[in-house]
Amino acid sequence: AIAAAGIALSMTQGWPARIPHSAIRIGELLDFKPDTPYRTGNCYLNTSHRNKRFDRASCLTPSPSKRNVLLIGDSHGAHLWHGLSVAYPNTHFMQVTVSGCKPLLASHYNRWCAELQEEIFKDVIHQLQPESILLSARWRSSHLQDVIDTVRQLQSKDIKVVVMGRIVEYQNPLPQLMAIGAWRDDSTLVNRQRVTETKTVDLQFAKALKEQGISYISTRSALCPNDVCTIATSEGLPIQFDYGHLTADGSKLLALRLRANGFSP
């Protein structure tokens, strides 16, 4: 029913008079293209880029005048780059992110992913010597020990490492849920569709990594203080364009909130 309503909301013909303008405006975010803020094809590679490698000139060139931080991750790492670059103008964020490929030394994925991770951890990091590394991905409980092992090896090279937590997610695309909620005048719809696993994983990582003395930043807590989640910008537009990936404005909102909370990459 939600999918059918979402399709209907994307139409501008048929029965537009019955759909609030706000619902139509929100639903348009379902067509958001993240290529520019994610730097797709250069610093973020997906399955259509299997014959490509990272563009070192634009993604992996250290700044001579700023603090250099390397962002490593999957698409949930890529969606942080834009916001971090805006929120921390005195920090240079280099980026190597791969769709569906967790930033871990352990290779549990396909050959392409394993080869890229090997390149990142054995060559890229050694060559760049960043002052800090951010590891960001759509973590699951099964990744926890591999995350700890990866951080320990990086720390042995005297590199500061911060693990960025899994972001809040929804069972259906956020713009769709918000549009339907506006259409039905149902302010509780989005909250009812929140994925509970994200909170479970976030709490598990926060506890375990703290016990290990590893820096952990809960993006979920930043967006959901007291378990009340921010879902829209000040203009009323969704901060995520699907189940969990941030829009450019959403990335900026999150990064500014992290900065306000005292996070220093």
Coordinates of N, CA, C and O in Angstrom, one line a residue, residues 23-145:
A23 N 3.3 17.4 0.3 CA 3.5 15.9 0.0 C 4.2 15.7 -1.3 O 5.1 14.9 -1.4
I24 N 3.8 16.5 -2.3 CA 4.4 16.4 -3.6 C 5.8 16.8 -3.6 O 6.8 16.2 -4.1
R25 N 6.1 17.9 -2.9 CA 7.4 18.5 -2.8 C 8.4 17.6 -2.1 O 9.5 17.4 -2.5
I26 N 7.9 16.9 -1.0 CA 8.7 16.0 -0.3 C 9.0 14.7 -1.1 O 10.1 14.2 -1.2
G27 N 7.9 14.2 -1.8 CA 8.1 13.0 -2.6 C 9.0 13.2 -3.7 O 9.6 12.2 -4.2
E28 N 9.3 14.4 -4.2 CA 10.2 14.6 -5.3 C 11.6 14.2 -4.9 O 12.5 14.0 -5.8
L29 N 11.9 14.2 -3.6 CA 13.3 13.8 -3.2 C 13.6 12.3 -3.4 O 14.7 11.8 -3.3
L30 N 12.5 11.5 -3.8 CA 12.8 10.1 -4.2 C 13.7 10.0 -5.4 O 14.3 9.0 -5.7
D31 N 13.7 11.1 -6.2 CA 14.5 11.2 -7.4 C 15.9 11.8 -7.2 O 16.6 12.1 -8.2
F32 N 16.2 12.0 -5.9 CA 17.5 12.7 -5.7 C 18.7 11.9 -6.2 O 18.8 10.7 -6.1
K33 N 19.6 12.6 -6.9 CA 20.8 12.0 -7.5 C 22.0 12.4 -6.6 O 22.4 13.5 -6.6
P34 N 22.6 11.4 -6.0 CA 23.7 11.8 -5.1 C 25.1 11.8 -5.7 O 26.1 11.9 -5.0
D35 N 25.2 11.8 -7.0 CA 26.5 11.6 -7.7 C 27.5 12.7 -7.3 O 28.6 12.5 -7.0
T36 N 27.0 14.0 -7.3 CA 27.9 15.1 -7.0 C 28.4 15.1 -5.6 O 29.6 15.2 -5.3
P37 N 27.5 15.1 -4.6 CA 27.9 15.1 -3.2 C 28.7 13.9 -2.7 O 29.5 13.9 -1.8
Y38 N 28.4 12.7 -3.4 CA 29.1 11.5 -3.1 C 30.4 11.4 -3.8 O 31.3 10.6 -3.5
R39 N 30.6 12.2 -4.9 CA 31.7 12.1 -5.8 C 31.8 10.8 -6.5 O 32.8 10.1 -6.6
T40 N 30.6 10.3 -7.0 CA 30.5 9.0 -7.6 C 31.4 8.9 -8.9 O 31.5 9.8 -9.7
G41 N 32.1 7.8 -9.0 CA 32.9 7.5 -10.1 C 34.3 7.9 -9.9 O 35.2 7.5 -10.7
N42 N 34.6 8.8 -8.9 CA 35.9 9.2 -8.6 C 36.4 8.8 -7.2 O 37.4 8.1 -7.1
C43 N 35.6 9.2 -6.2 CA 36.0 8.9 -4.8 C 35.0 7.9 -4.2 O 35.2 7.4 -3.1
Y44 N 33.9 7.7 -4.9 CA 32.9 6.6 -4.5 C 32.7 5.7 -5.7 O 32.2 6.2 -6.7
L45 N 33.0 4.5 -5.6 CA 32.9 3.5 -6.7 C 31.7 2.6 -6.3 O 31.6 2.1 -5.2
N46 N 30.9 2.3 -7.3 CA 29.8 1.3 -7.2 C 30.0 0.2 -8.2 O 31.1 0.2 -8.9
T47 N 29.1 -0.7 -8.3 CA 29.3 -1.9 -9.1 C 29.5 -1.6 -10.6 O 30.0 -2.4 -11.3
S48 N 29.1 -0.4 -11.0 CA 29.3 0.0 -12.4 C 30.7 0.5 -12.7 O 31.0 0.8 -13.8
H49 N 31.5 0.5 -11.6 CA 32.9 1.1 -11.8 C 33.9 0.0 -11.5 O 35.0 0.3 -11.1
R50 N 33.6 -1.3 -11.8 CA 34.5 -2.4 -11.5 C 35.8 -2.3 -12.2 O 36.8 -2.9 -11.8
N51 N 35.9 -1.6 -13.3 CA 37.1 -1.5 -14.1 C 37.9 -0.2 -13.8 O 38.8 0.2 -14.4
K52 N 37.4 0.6 -12.7 CA 38.0 1.8 -12.4 C 38.7 1.8 -11.1 O 38.6 0.8 -10.3
R53 N 39.6 2.7 -10.8 CA 40.2 2.9 -9.5 C 40.0 4.4 -9.1 O 39.5 5.2 -9.9
F54 N 40.3 4.6 -7.9 CA 40.0 6.0 -7.3 C 40.9 7.0 -8.1 O 42.0 6.8 -8.5
D55 N 40.3 8.2 -8.3 CA 40.9 9.3 -8.9 C 41.8 9.9 -7.8 O 41.4 10.7 -7.0
R56 N 43.1 9.6 -7.8 CA 44.0 10.1 -6.8 C 44.1 11.6 -6.7 O 44.3 12.1 -5.6
A57 N 44.1 12.2 -7.9 CA 44.2 13.7 -7.9 C 43.1 14.4 -7.1 O 43.4 15.3 -6.3
S58 N 41.9 13.9 -7.3 CA 40.8 14.6 -6.6 C 40.4 14.0 -5.3 O 39.8 14.7 -4.4
C59 N 40.8 12.7 -5.0 CA 40.3 12.1 -3.8 C 41.4 11.9 -2.8 O 41.1 11.8 -1.6
L60 N 42.7 11.8 -3.2 CA 43.7 11.3 -2.4 C 45.0 12.2 -2.4 O 46.1 11.7 -2.3
T61 N 44.8 13.5 -2.6 CA 45.9 14.4 -2.6 C 45.9 15.2 -1.3 O 44.9 16.0 -1.1
P62 N 46.8 15.0 -0.4 CA 46.9 15.7 0.8 C 47.0 17.3 0.6 O 47.5 17.7 -0.4
S63 N 46.4 18.0 1.6 CA 46.5 19.4 1.6 C 47.8 19.8 2.3 O 48.1 19.3 3.4
P64 N 48.6 20.8 1.7 CA 49.8 21.2 2.4 C 49.5 22.2 3.6 O 50.4 22.5 4.4
S65 N 48.3 22.7 3.6 CA 48.0 23.7 4.6 C 46.9 23.4 5.6 O 46.7 24.1 6.6
K66 N 46.3 22.2 5.4 CA 45.2 21.8 6.3 C 45.5 20.4 7.0 O 46.3 19.7 6.5
R67 N 44.8 20.1 8.0 CA 44.8 18.8 8.6 C 44.2 17.8 7.7 O 43.1 18.0 7.2
N68 N 44.9 16.7 7.4 CA 44.4 15.7 6.4 C 43.7 14.5 7.1 O 44.4 13.9 8.0
V69 N 42.5 14.3 6.8 CA 41.7 13.2 7.3 C 41.3 12.3 6.1 O 40.8 12.8 5.1
L70 N 41.4 11.0 6.3 CA 41.0 10.0 5.3 C 39.7 9.3 5.7 O 39.6 8.7 6.7
L71 N 38.7 9.5 4.8 CA 37.4 8.9 5.0 C 37.3 7.6 4.2 O 37.5 7.6 3.0
I72 N 37.2 6.4 4.9 CA 37.1 5.1 4.3 C 35.8 4.5 4.6 O 35.3 4.5 5.7
G73 N 35.1 3.9 3.6 CA 33.8 3.3 3.9 C 33.1 2.8 2.7 O 33.6 2.8 1.6
D74 N 31.8 2.5 2.9 CA 30.9 2.1 1.8 C 30.1 3.3 1.5 O 30.5 4.4 1.7
S75 N 28.9 3.1 1.0 CA 28.1 4.3 0.6 C 27.7 5.1 1.8 O 27.4 6.3 1.7
H76 N 27.7 4.5 3.0 CA 27.3 5.2 4.2 C 28.6 5.9 4.7 O 28.5 6.6 5.7
G77 N 29.7 5.7 4.1 CA 30.8 6.6 4.3 C 30.8 7.8 3.3 O 31.0 8.9 3.6
A78 N 30.4 7.4 2.0 CA 30.4 8.4 1.0 C 29.4 9.5 1.3 O 29.7 10.7 1.0
H79 N 28.3 9.2 2.0 CA 27.3 10.3 2.2 C 27.7 11.2 3.3 O 27.1 12.2 3.5
L80 N 28.8 11.0 4.0 CA 29.3 11.9 5.0 C 30.3 13.0 4.4 O 30.4 14.0 5.0
W81 N 30.9 12.7 3.3 CA 32.0 13.6 2.8 C 31.5 15.0 2.6 O 32.2 16.0 3.1
H82 N 30.4 15.2 1.9 CA 30.0 16.6 1.7 C 29.7 17.4 2.9 O 30.2 18.5 3.1
G83 N 29.0 16.8 3.9 CA 28.7 17.6 5.1 C 30.0 17.8 5.9 O 30.1 19.0 6.4
L84 N 30.9 16.9 6.0 CA 32.1 17.1 6.8 C 32.9 18.2 6.2 O 33.5 19.0 6.9
S85 N 33.0 18.2 4.8 CA 33.8 19.2 4.1 C 33.2 20.6 4.4 O 34.0 21.6 4.4
V86 N 31.9 20.7 4.5 CA 31.3 22.0 4.8 C 31.4 22.4 6.2 O 31.8 23.6 6.6
A87 N 31.2 21.5 7.1 CA 31.2 21.8 8.6 C 32.6 22.0 9.1 O 32.8 22.7 10.1
Y88 N 33.6 21.4 8.5 CA 35.0 21.6 9.0 C 35.9 22.1 7.9 O 36.7 21.4 7.3
P89 N 35.8 23.4 7.6 CA 36.5 24.0 6.5 C 38.0 24.0 6.6 O 38.7 24.1 5.6
N90 N 38.5 23.9 7.8 CA 39.9 23.9 8.1 C 40.5 22.5 8.0 O 41.7 22.3 8.3
T91 N 39.7 21.5 7.7 CA 40.2 20.1 7.6 C 40.0 19.6 6.2 O 38.9 19.9 5.5
H92 N 41.0 18.9 5.6 CA 40.9 18.4 4.3 C 40.5 16.9 4.4 O 41.2 16.1 4.9
F93 N 39.3 16.6 3.8 CA 38.9 15.2 3.8 C 39.1 14.5 2.5 O 38.5 14.8 1.5
M94 N 40.1 13.6 2.6 CA 40.3 12.7 1.4 C 39.3 11.5 1.5 O 38.8 11.2 2.6
Q95 N 39.0 10.9 0.4 CA 37.9 9.9 0.4 C 38.2 8.7 -0.5 O 38.5 8.8 -1.6
V96 N 38.0 7.5 0.1 CA 38.0 6.3 -0.7 C 36.8 5.4 -0.1 O 36.9 4.9 0.9
T97 N 35.7 5.4 -0.9 CA 34.5 4.7 -0.5 C 34.0 3.8 -1.6 O 34.1 4.2 -2.8
V98 N 33.5 2.6 -1.2 CA 33.1 1.6 -2.2 C 31.7 1.1 -1.8 O 31.5 0.6 -0.7
S99 N 30.8 1.0 -2.8 CA 29.5 0.5 -2.5 C 29.5 -0.9 -1.9 O 30.1 -1.8 -2.5
G100 N 28.8 -1.1 -0.8 CA 28.7 -2.4 -0.2 C 29.9 -3.1 0.3 O 30.0 -4.2 0.6
C101 N 31.0 -2.3 0.4 CA 32.3 -2.8 0.8 C 32.8 -2.2 2.1 O 33.1 -1.0 2.2
K102 N 32.7 -3.0 3.1 CA 33.1 -2.5 4.5 C 34.6 -2.2 4.6 O 35.4 -3.0 4.1
P103 N 34.9 -1.1 5.3 CA 36.4 -0.8 5.4 C 37.0 -1.6 6.5 O 37.4 -1.1 7.6
L104 N 37.3 -2.8 6.1 CA 37.9 -3.8 7.1 C 39.1 -4.5 6.5 O 39.1 -4.8 5.2
L105 N 40.0 -4.8 7.3 CA 41.2 -5.6 6.8 C 40.8 -7.0 6.5 O 41.3 -7.6 5.5
A106 N 39.8 -7.6 7.2 CA 39.3 -9.0 6.9 C 38.5 -8.9 5.6 O 37.7 -8.1 5.4
S107 N 38.8 -9.9 4.8 CA 38.1 -9.9 3.5 C 37.0 -11.0 3.5 O 37.3 -12.2 3.4
H108 N 35.8 -10.5 3.6 CA 34.6 -11.4 3.6 C 33.7 -11.1 2.4 O 32.6 -11.5 2.4
Y109 N 34.3 -10.4 1.5 CA 33.4 -9.9 0.4 C 33.9 -10.5 -1.0 O 34.7 -11.4 -1.0
N110 N 33.4 -9.9 -2.0 CA 33.8 -10.3 -3.4 C 35.2 -9.9 -3.7 O 35.8 -9.1 -3.0
R111 N 35.8 -10.5 -4.7 CA 37.2 -10.2 -5.1 C 37.5 -8.8 -5.3 O 38.5 -8.2 -4.9
W112 N 36.6 -8.1 -6.0 CA 36.7 -6.7 -6.3 C 36.8 -5.9 -5.1 O 37.7 -5.0 -4.9
C113 N 36.0 -6.1 -4.1 CA 36.0 -5.4 -2.9 C 37.3 -5.7 -2.1 O 37.9 -4.8 -1.6
A114 N 37.7 -7.0 -2.1 CA 38.9 -7.4 -1.3 C 40.1 -6.7 -1.9 O 41.0 -6.3 -1.2
E115 N 40.2 -6.6 -3.2 CA 41.3 -6.0 -3.9 C 41.4 -4.5 -3.6 O 42.5 -4.0 -3.3
L116 N 40.2 -3.8 -3.6 CA 40.2 -2.4 -3.2 C 40.6 -2.2 -1.8 O 41.4 -1.2 -1.5
Q117 N 40.1 -3.0 -0.9 CA 40.5 -2.8 0.5 C 42.0 -3.1 0.7 O 42.6 -2.4 1.6
E118 N 42.5 -4.0 0.0 CA 43.9 -4.3 0.2 C 44.7 -3.1 -0.3 O 45.7 -2.7 0.3
E119 N 44.3 -2.5 -1.4 CA 45.0 -1.3 -2.0 C 44.9 -0.2 -0.9 O 45.9 0.5 -0.7
I120 N 43.7 0.0 -0.3 CA 43.6 1.1 0.6 C 44.4 0.9 1.8 O 45.2 1.8 2.2
F121 N 44.4 -0.3 2.5 CA 45.0 -0.5 3.7 C 46.5 -0.7 3.6 O 47.3 -0.4 4.5
K122 N 47.0 -1.3 2.5 CA 48.4 -1.5 2.3 C 49.2 -0.4 1.6 O 50.3 -0.2 1.9
D123 N 48.5 0.2 0.7 CA 49.2 1.2 -0.1 C 48.8 2.7 0.2 O 49.6 3.5 0.5
V124 N 47.5 2.9 0.1 CA 47.0 4.3 0.2 C 47.3 4.9 1.6 O 47.9 6.0 1.6
I125 N 47.0 4.2 2.6 CA 47.2 4.7 4.0 C 48.7 5.0 4.2 O 49.2 6.0 4.8
H126 N 49.5 4.0 3.8 CA 51.0 4.1 3.9 C 51.6 5.3 3.2 O 52.4 6.0 3.7
Q127 N 51.1 5.6 2.0 CA 51.5 6.7 1.2 C 51.1 8.0 1.7 O 51.8 9.0 1.7
L128 N 49.8 8.1 2.2 CA 49.3 9.4 2.6 C 49.6 9.8 4.0 O 49.8 11.0 4.3
Q129 N 49.8 8.8 4.9 CA 50.0 9.1 6.3 C 49.1 10.2 6.9 O 49.5 11.2 7.4
P130 N 47.8 9.9 6.8 CA 46.8 10.9 7.3 C 46.9 11.1 8.8 O 47.3 10.2 9.5
E131 N 46.5 12.2 9.3 CA 46.6 12.5 10.7 C 45.4 11.7 11.4 O 45.5 11.5 12.6
S132 N 44.4 11.4 10.7 CA 43.2 10.8 11.2 C 42.5 10.0 10.1 O 42.5 10.3 9.0
I133 N 41.9 8.9 10.6 CA 41.1 8.0 9.6 C 39.7 7.9 10.2 O 39.5 7.6 11.4
L134 N 38.7 8.1 9.4 CA 37.3 7.8 9.7 C 36.8 6.5 9.0 O 37.0 6.4 7.8
L135 N 36.4 5.6 9.8 CA 35.8 4.4 9.2 C 34.3 4.4 9.3 O 33.7 4.6 10.4
S136 N 33.6 4.4 8.2 CA 32.1 4.5 8.2 C 31.5 3.5 7.3 O 31.9 3.4 6.1
A137 N 30.4 2.8 7.8 CA 29.8 1.8 7.0 C 28.4 1.5 7.6 O 28.1 1.9 8.7
R138 N 27.7 0.7 6.9 CA 26.4 0.2 7.4 C 26.7 -1.0 8.2 O 26.5 -2.2 7.7
W139 N 27.2 -0.8 9.4 CA 27.7 -1.9 10.2 C 26.5 -2.8 10.7 O 25.4 -2.4 10.8
R140 N 26.9 -4.1 10.9 CA 26.1 -5.1 11.5 C 26.8 -5.6 12.7 O 28.0 -5.5 12.8
S141 N 26.1 -6.3 13.6 CA 26.7 -6.9 14.8 C 27.9 -7.8 14.4 O 28.9 -7.8 15.1
S142 N 27.7 -8.5 13.3 CA 28.8 -9.5 12.9 C 30.1 -8.8 12.5 O 31.1 -9.5 12.4
H143 N 30.1 -7.5 12.3 CA 31.3 -6.8 11.9 C 32.1 -6.3 13.1 O 33.3 -5.8 12.9
L144 N 31.6 -6.4 14.3 CA 32.2 -5.8 15.4 C 33.6 -6.2 15.7 O 34.5 -5.3 15.8
Q145 N 33.9 -7.5 15.7 CA 35.3 -7.9 16.0 C 36.2 -7.5 14.9 O 37.4 -7.2 15.2

